[in-house]
Short mmCIF file of C-alpha atoms and ligand atoms in Angstrom, two decimals:
data_model
loop_
_atom_site.label_atom_id
_atom_site.label_comp_id
_atom_site.label_asym_id
_atom_site.label_seq_id
_atom_site.Cartn_x
_atom_site.Cartn_y
_atom_site.Cartn_z
CA MET A 972 12.61 32.36 88.99
CA ARG A 973 13.45 32.63 85.17
CA ILE A 974 13.16 29.20 83.52
CA ILE A 975 15.97 28.84 81.14
CA ASP A 976 14.43 26.14 78.71
CA LEU A 977 17.20 24.83 76.47
CA ARG A 978 15.26 21.30 75.83
CA SER A 979 14.70 22.38 72.26
CA ASP A 980 14.28 25.25 69.88
CA THR A 981 10.70 24.28 69.48
CA VAL A 982 9.87 25.97 72.74
CA SER A 983 10.65 29.37 71.20
CA LEU A 984 7.68 31.77 71.21
CA PRO A 985 6.64 33.95 68.20
CA THR A 986 7.82 37.63 67.80
CA PRO A 987 5.39 40.40 68.27
CA GLN A 988 5.75 41.07 64.51
CA MET A 989 4.50 37.41 63.88
CA ARG A 990 1.73 37.97 66.22
CA ARG A 991 0.50 40.95 64.16
CA ALA A 992 1.08 39.31 60.84
CA MET A 993 -1.18 36.24 62.11
CA ALA A 994 -3.96 38.68 63.19
CA GLU A 995 -3.85 40.59 60.13
CA ALA A 996 -3.26 37.76 57.56
CA GLU A 997 -5.35 37.63 54.26
CA LEU A 998 -7.11 34.28 54.27
CA GLY A 999 -8.95 31.86 51.99
CA ASP A 1000 -9.54 28.24 51.75
CA ASP A 1001 -6.13 26.73 51.12
CA VAL A 1002 -7.51 23.30 50.17
CA PHE A 1003 -8.92 25.04 47.16
CA GLY A 1004 -5.77 26.76 46.63
CA GLU A 1005 -7.36 30.07 47.83
CA ASP A 1006 -5.29 31.14 50.70
CA PRO A 1007 -3.16 34.22 49.53
CA THR A 1008 -0.93 33.95 52.64
CA VAL A 1009 -0.27 30.30 52.27
CA ASN A 1010 0.55 30.77 48.58
CA ARG A 1011 2.96 33.58 49.16
CA LEU A 1012 4.70 31.68 51.85
CA GLU A 1013 5.02 28.54 49.48
CA GLN A 1014 6.52 30.88 46.70
CA LEU A 1015 8.87 32.38 49.02
CA ALA A 1016 9.95 28.99 50.46
CA ALA A 1017 10.46 27.49 47.03
CA GLN A 1018 12.61 30.56 45.94
CA MET A 1019 14.87 30.43 48.96
CA LEU A 1020 15.30 26.73 48.68
CA GLY A 1021 15.95 26.98 44.82
CA LYS A 1022 13.07 24.61 44.00
CA GLU A 1023 10.13 25.09 41.60
CA ALA A 1024 7.42 24.63 44.01
CA ALA A 1025 6.74 24.18 47.85
CA LEU A 1026 3.98 22.76 50.09
CA PHE A 1027 3.11 24.17 53.59
CA THR A 1028 2.52 21.30 56.11
CA ALA A 1029 1.56 20.98 59.74
CA SER A 1030 5.00 19.66 60.92
CA GLY A 1031 8.48 18.30 59.85
CA THR A 1032 7.21 14.83 60.57
CA MET A 1033 4.25 15.41 58.17
CA SER A 1034 6.62 16.87 55.43
CA ASN A 1035 8.88 13.70 55.98
CA LEU A 1036 6.01 11.45 55.65
CA VAL A 1037 4.44 13.10 52.72
CA ALA A 1038 7.89 13.00 51.06
CA LEU A 1039 8.12 9.30 51.54
CA LEU A 1040 4.65 8.76 50.20
CA THR A 1041 5.47 10.82 47.16
CA PHE A 1042 9.03 9.20 46.34
CA CYS A 1043 8.04 5.59 47.26
CA GLY A 1044 5.48 2.89 46.69
CA ARG A 1045 4.78 0.13 49.40
CA GLY A 1046 7.64 -2.05 49.94
CA ASP A 1047 10.22 0.28 48.49
CA GLU A 1048 13.39 0.74 50.44
CA VAL A 1049 14.66 3.92 51.85
CA VAL A 1050 18.44 4.23 52.96
CA LEU A 1051 19.24 6.62 55.76
CA GLY A 1052 21.30 7.04 58.76
CA ASN A 1053 20.93 5.08 62.02
CA GLU A 1054 20.71 8.42 63.95
CA SER A 1055 18.31 10.09 61.50
CA HIS A 1056 15.15 11.65 62.86
CA ILE A 1057 12.98 9.78 60.41
CA PHE A 1058 14.33 6.37 61.76
CA ASN A 1059 14.29 7.45 65.47
CA ASN A 1060 11.71 9.98 66.31
CA GLU A 1061 8.79 9.79 63.81
CA VAL A 1062 6.83 6.92 65.62
CA GLY A 1063 7.60 4.43 62.79
CA GLY A 1064 5.36 6.38 60.52
CA ALA A 1065 7.62 5.41 57.45
CA ALA A 1066 6.48 1.77 57.92
CA ALA A 1067 3.07 2.22 59.53
CA LEU A 1068 1.73 4.84 57.07
CA ALA A 1069 4.19 5.01 54.14
CA GLY A 1070 4.50 1.37 53.93
CA VAL A 1071 8.36 1.45 53.11
CA GLN A 1072 11.23 -0.31 54.50
CA LEU A 1073 13.92 1.52 56.16
CA ARG A 1074 17.47 0.39 55.73
CA THR A 1075 20.12 2.08 58.01
CA ALA A 1076 23.79 2.87 57.33
CA PRO A 1077 25.77 3.99 60.38
CA ASN A 1078 26.12 7.54 60.87
CA THR A 1079 29.43 9.05 61.72
CA PRO A 1080 29.55 11.44 64.64
CA ASP A 1081 29.79 14.27 62.35
CA GLY A 1082 26.26 13.31 60.83
CA LYS A 1083 27.51 11.93 57.53
CA LEU A 1084 27.34 8.46 56.03
CA PRO A 1085 30.55 6.65 54.95
CA LEU A 1086 30.36 6.34 51.20
CA GLN A 1087 31.12 2.68 51.27
CA ALA A 1088 28.26 1.97 53.79
CA VAL A 1089 25.79 3.94 51.47
CA GLU A 1090 27.16 1.96 48.47
CA ALA A 1091 26.70 -1.41 50.24
CA CYS A 1092 22.86 -0.56 50.80
CA PHE A 1093 22.13 -0.63 47.10
CA ARG A 1094 22.12 -4.44 46.29
CA GLY A 1095 21.26 -4.56 42.69
CA PRO A 1096 18.41 -6.06 40.71
CA ASN A 1097 18.14 -9.63 42.23
CA ILE A 1098 14.48 -10.82 42.20
CA HIS A 1099 14.72 -11.30 46.02
CA PHE A 1100 15.64 -7.61 46.87
CA PRO A 1101 13.36 -4.56 47.46
CA PRO A 1102 13.75 -1.73 45.00
CA VAL A 1103 15.84 0.95 46.75
CA ARG A 1104 14.28 4.06 45.74
CA LEU A 1105 15.55 6.92 48.11
CA LEU A 1106 18.46 8.23 50.11
CA CYS A 1107 17.59 10.51 53.04
CA LEU A 1108 20.01 12.88 54.27
CA GLU A 1109 19.67 15.31 57.28
CA ASN A 1110 21.31 18.67 57.78
CA THR A 1111 21.92 20.02 60.39
CA HIS A 1112 22.11 16.53 61.99
CA ASN A 1113 19.97 16.55 65.18
CA ARG A 1114 21.08 13.36 67.00
CA CYS A 1115 24.52 14.11 65.86
CA GLY A 1116 24.77 17.16 68.08
CA GLY A 1117 23.55 19.72 65.30
CA ALA A 1118 26.37 18.64 62.86
CA VAL A 1119 26.58 20.84 59.68
CA LEU A 1120 27.19 18.97 56.40
CA SER A 1121 28.91 21.03 53.63
CA ALA A 1122 27.22 20.81 50.08
CA GLN A 1123 30.31 18.84 49.02
CA ASP A 1124 29.64 16.19 51.70
CA MET A 1125 25.96 15.92 50.82
CA GLY A 1126 26.90 15.90 47.10
CA ALA A 1127 29.25 12.93 47.61
CA MET A 1128 26.57 10.77 49.34
CA ALA A 1129 23.93 11.88 46.97
CA ALA A 1130 26.15 10.81 44.05
CA VAL A 1131 26.20 7.33 45.29
CA ALA A 1132 22.24 7.27 45.28
CA ARG A 1133 22.09 8.77 41.74
CA ARG A 1134 24.55 6.16 40.31
CA HIS A 1135 22.00 3.53 41.38
CA GLU A 1136 19.08 5.64 40.04
CA ALA A 1137 17.57 6.46 43.44
CA ALA A 1138 16.44 9.93 44.57
CA VAL A 1139 17.83 11.89 47.22
CA TYR A 1140 15.61 13.76 50.02
CA LEU A 1141 16.93 16.16 52.58
CA ASP A 1142 15.39 16.42 55.84
CA GLY A 1143 16.53 19.99 56.36
CA ALA A 1144 14.48 20.68 59.42
CA ARG A 1145 17.28 23.16 60.48
CA ILE A 1146 18.71 23.74 57.02
CA PHE A 1147 18.91 27.35 57.71
CA ASN A 1148 21.06 26.91 60.63
CA ALA A 1149 23.48 24.76 58.42
CA ALA A 1150 23.52 27.57 55.78
CA VAL A 1151 24.23 30.27 58.35
CA ALA A 1152 26.82 28.21 59.84
CA LEU A 1153 28.46 27.58 56.51
CA GLY A 1154 28.09 31.35 55.27
CA CYS A 1155 26.07 29.88 52.28
CA GLU A 1156 22.47 30.11 51.10
CA ALA A 1157 19.96 27.36 51.96
CA ARG A 1158 19.71 26.74 48.14
CA ASP A 1159 23.34 25.66 47.96
CA LEU A 1160 22.72 22.82 50.26
CA ALA A 1161 18.99 22.00 48.84
CA ARG A 1162 20.51 21.74 45.32
CA GLU A 1163 22.11 18.32 46.34
CA ALA A 1164 18.69 16.92 46.92
CA ASP A 1165 15.51 16.28 44.64
CA ALA A 1166 13.29 17.44 47.53
CA VAL A 1167 13.97 19.08 50.86
CA SER A 1168 12.03 20.05 53.96
CA PHE A 1169 12.42 22.51 56.66
CA CYS A 1170 10.63 23.49 59.81
CA LEU A 1171 9.28 26.89 60.84
CA SER A 1172 8.66 25.99 64.27
CA LYS A 1173 12.39 25.60 65.50
CA GLY A 1174 14.98 28.31 65.33
CA LEU A 1175 12.66 30.34 63.22
CA ALA A 1176 10.29 30.58 66.11
CA CYS A 1177 6.95 30.15 64.39
CA PRO A 1178 4.07 28.53 66.32
CA ALA A 1179 3.87 25.67 63.81
CA GLY A 1180 4.51 24.33 60.31
CA ALA A 1181 6.98 23.03 57.81
CA LEU A 1182 7.60 23.36 54.03
CA LEU A 1183 8.50 20.68 51.64
CA CYS A 1184 10.19 21.94 48.55
CA GLY A 1185 10.72 20.18 45.21
CA SER A 1186 9.86 20.22 41.62
CA GLN A 1187 6.49 21.38 40.20
CA ASP A 1188 5.32 17.73 39.51
CA PHE A 1189 6.63 16.34 43.03
CA ILE A 1190 4.84 18.86 44.78
CA ALA A 1191 1.58 18.49 42.95
CA ARG A 1192 1.69 14.67 43.90
CA ALA A 1193 2.86 15.69 47.49
CA ARG A 1194 -0.26 17.92 47.70
CA LYS A 1195 -2.40 15.00 47.20
CA ASN A 1196 -0.63 12.93 49.79
CA ARG A 1197 -0.80 15.74 52.29
CA LYS A 1198 -4.43 15.91 51.85
CA MET A 1199 -4.59 11.94 52.16
CA VAL A 1200 -2.91 12.08 55.65
CA GLY A 1201 -5.23 14.86 56.75
CA GLY A 1202 -2.98 17.75 56.43
CA GLY A 1203 -5.34 19.83 54.02
CA MET A 1204 -5.92 22.93 56.39
CA ARG A 1205 -8.36 25.68 55.43
CA GLN A 1206 -7.60 29.20 56.48
CA ALA A 1207 -4.00 28.14 57.14
CA GLY A 1208 -2.76 31.64 56.33
CA VAL A 1209 -2.87 32.40 60.07
CA LEU A 1210 -0.02 29.98 60.43
CA ALA A 1211 1.73 30.73 57.19
CA ALA A 1212 1.78 34.52 58.03
CA PRO A 1213 4.58 34.09 60.87
CA GLY A 1214 6.30 31.86 58.40
CA ILE A 1215 6.99 34.79 55.90
CA VAL A 1216 7.97 36.99 58.73
CA ALA A 1217 10.38 34.30 59.77
CA LEU A 1218 11.92 33.86 56.31
CA GLU A 1219 12.18 37.52 55.96
CA THR A 1220 13.71 38.40 59.44
CA MET A 1221 14.70 35.36 61.47
CA VAL A 1222 17.23 33.70 59.37
CA ALA A 1223 20.29 35.89 59.90
CA ARG A 1224 19.86 35.90 63.60
CA LEU A 1225 20.44 32.17 63.95
CA THR A 1226 24.02 33.07 64.36
CA GLU A 1227 23.32 34.45 67.72
CA ASP A 1228 22.07 31.01 68.69
CA HIS A 1229 25.24 29.42 67.26
CA ASP A 1230 27.41 31.92 69.24
CA ASN A 1231 25.46 31.06 72.56
CA ALA A 1232 25.69 27.34 71.73
CA ARG A 1233 29.50 27.62 71.37
CA LEU A 1234 29.90 29.78 74.59
CA LEU A 1235 27.73 27.01 76.41
CA ALA A 1236 30.06 24.28 74.94
CA GLN A 1237 33.27 26.10 75.95
CA GLY A 1238 31.98 26.50 79.42
CA LEU A 1239 30.79 22.90 79.77
CA CYS A 1240 33.90 21.35 78.57
CA ASP A 1241 35.87 23.01 81.63
CA LEU A 1242 33.52 21.47 84.08
CA PRO A 1243 34.48 18.12 85.95
CA GLY A 1244 32.65 14.98 84.58
CA LEU A 1245 31.39 16.57 81.34
CA GLU A 1246 32.73 15.53 77.98
CA ILE A 1247 32.14 17.87 75.01
CA ASP A 1248 34.54 19.04 72.20
CA PRO A 1249 33.58 22.77 71.66
CA ARG A 1250 34.90 22.57 68.01
CA THR A 1251 32.34 20.10 67.20
CA VAL A 1252 29.47 22.59 68.11
CA ARG A 1253 28.66 24.54 64.89
CA SER A 1254 24.89 25.14 65.02
CA ASN A 1255 22.58 25.49 67.92
CA ILE A 1256 22.66 22.05 69.42
CA VAL A 1257 24.99 21.10 72.40
CA ALA A 1258 25.02 17.31 73.00
CA VAL A 1259 27.12 16.52 76.18
CA THR A 1260 28.21 13.34 77.67
CA VAL A 1261 27.69 13.14 81.45
CA ASN A 1262 30.25 11.01 83.63
CA GLY A 1263 29.94 10.53 87.34
CA LEU A 1264 26.21 10.43 87.59
CA PRO A 1265 23.37 9.32 85.37
CA ALA A 1266 22.39 11.86 82.98
CA PRO A 1267 18.73 11.90 83.86
CA GLU A 1268 19.77 12.55 87.48
CA LEU A 1269 21.66 15.59 86.36
CA GLN A 1270 18.88 16.62 84.25
CA GLN A 1271 16.40 16.59 87.28
CA ARG A 1272 18.92 18.47 89.35
CA LEU A 1273 19.06 21.18 86.72
CA GLU A 1274 15.32 21.41 86.41
CA GLU A 1275 15.00 22.01 90.13
CA ARG A 1276 17.11 25.08 89.60
CA GLY A 1277 15.40 26.32 86.65
CA LEU A 1278 17.50 24.95 83.74
CA ARG A 1279 15.89 22.56 81.32
CA ALA A 1280 17.95 20.19 79.26
CA SER A 1281 16.72 17.10 77.44
CA PHE A 1282 17.72 13.51 77.87
CA MET A 1283 19.07 11.82 74.67
CA GLY A 1284 19.40 8.27 76.02
CA GLY A 1285 22.61 6.72 77.53
CA PRO A 1286 24.84 9.08 79.13
CA ARG A 1287 23.94 12.15 76.89
CA LEU A 1288 22.11 15.39 77.69
CA ARG A 1289 21.11 18.03 75.01
CA PHE A 1290 20.98 21.82 75.25
CA VAL A 1291 19.54 23.76 72.30
CA THR A 1292 19.72 27.67 72.15
CA HIS A 1293 17.12 29.62 70.37
CA TYR A 1294 15.21 32.94 70.10
CA GLY A 1295 14.56 34.26 73.47
CA ILE A 1296 17.67 32.86 75.15
CA TRP A 1297 20.31 35.53 75.75
CA ARG A 1298 24.01 35.47 76.57
CA ASP A 1299 23.16 36.13 80.10
CA ASP A 1300 21.04 33.04 80.15
CA ILE A 1301 24.14 31.04 78.96
CA GLU A 1302 26.27 32.39 81.77
CA ARG A 1303 23.49 31.68 84.45
CA ALA A 1304 23.11 28.05 82.76
CA LEU A 1305 26.80 27.38 83.24
CA GLU A 1306 26.62 28.42 86.94
CA ILE A 1307 23.58 26.05 87.49
CA VAL A 1308 25.44 23.20 85.94
CA TRP A 1309 28.45 23.68 88.00
CA GLU A 1310 26.31 23.84 91.00
CA CYS A 1311 24.65 20.48 90.09
CA LEU A 1312 27.80 18.45 89.39
CA PRO A 1313 29.23 16.26 92.13
CA LYS A 1314 32.45 17.77 93.46
C1 PLP B 1477 12.36 18.34 64.49
C2 PLP B 1477 12.77 17.52 63.35
C3 PLP B 1477 11.74 16.92 62.53
C4 PLP B 1477 10.31 17.09 62.92
O1 PLP B 1477 9.73 18.02 62.93
P1 PLP B 1477 8.38 18.26 63.72
O2 PLP B 1477 7.94 19.68 63.31
O3 PLP B 1477 8.73 18.27 65.32
O4 PLP B 1477 7.58 17.32 63.47
C5 PLP B 1477 12.45 16.13 61.58
N1 PLP B 1477 13.59 16.03 61.38
C6 PLP B 1477 14.51 16.77 62.07
C7 PLP B 1477 15.89 16.53 61.80
C8 PLP B 1477 14.04 17.44 63.08
O5 PLP B 1477 15.10 17.90 63.93
#
C-alpha cells in the first residue's frame, strides 16, 4: 500500500540531484569559515533574500533562537502572534535559552496581527516595563493554515515596531511558498524585516538546515551565537550542497504543491462534516475543522487506510502537500477521507 504522507512538508525526501551534490560537495571546516560549499550557499541565500549576509543553521528552530539571542538581551521583550511557531512550537527556547519575555498579540485567522494590538504591546519608557526590542512576523503562517501575508501587510505591522524603535524579524520558514503564491520575489517580503530565516528542509525538500539572513554586522554576531548553542558544524558542505540545488531548482515548483493543496481543499469542503474555505488555501497547508467525530479519531482512521495527517489540537487536522506528492495522491486522499467519515 502506498502511504500518502501529508503530515508535513518536512517528510519530503531529497532529489537525486541533491544526493549527487551531497556526495560530490567540496568540503572544509566551516567553523574556520573554510567550507566552500557552505560559503556558496550563504552567499546565494543572502542574495535571494536581498540581505548582506547569511548563516547556515541546523534548523529553523535554531535560526529563530539565534536571531532572538542576537537581537535581544536577557529580559528584553519580544512581541509576536499567539499562533506563532516561536511561541507554540519551539519548546520555550526563547525563555529557557535566550532569556527573553514573549508578549503575544492575537493572530487573525489570516496570519496577521491587528495594528492596534501590536501598538498596545509597546508600553513606553516606564521604569517598571521591560524594553520591547523586537517584533516577530511569520510568513507563510503555519498555524494559520499556511496564510500568505503581502509585503504591504507586513510593512504595516513592521511600521508600528519601527515607530517604537524595535527591530523586525521574519520567521520565513516557508517564505518561498509565500513569494510563489504572491508572484513576487522572496526579497520583496524580506525587505520588510531586519533579518529573516527560512527552512531548506520543508517544501524545498533538503534533508536538513535553515538560513538566517541579515546585515553583515548582525550575521557576524549571529555566527558567534550559533557557535554558543552548539551549531558550529564542520564539513557542513554535505548538508549545504543540497541547499544550493534547492535554491536553484526547487523554488518555482512550489506552485505544484499549492495547486495540489487547493485541489485537496476543494474536495474536502464538499465532504460531510468537514469545514474548510478553499479560498483561504493559498500555499501548501490545508487546515480543516472536523465535525461529527473527534479529529484524532478521524486521523487514526485515515492512518489505517494509508493517509497521514497531523492533529493541530481541538477539532483541527492538517494536510501539507510537498515534493513527492502527486495529483493522483490527492484524488486518492479525498477518496480515503470520504470512506472514513461517518455517514
Ligand atoms: C517548521 C517551522 C519552524 C522550525 O523549523 P525546524 O527546521 O523544524 O526547526 C519555524 N517556524 C515556522 C513557521 C515553521 O513552520
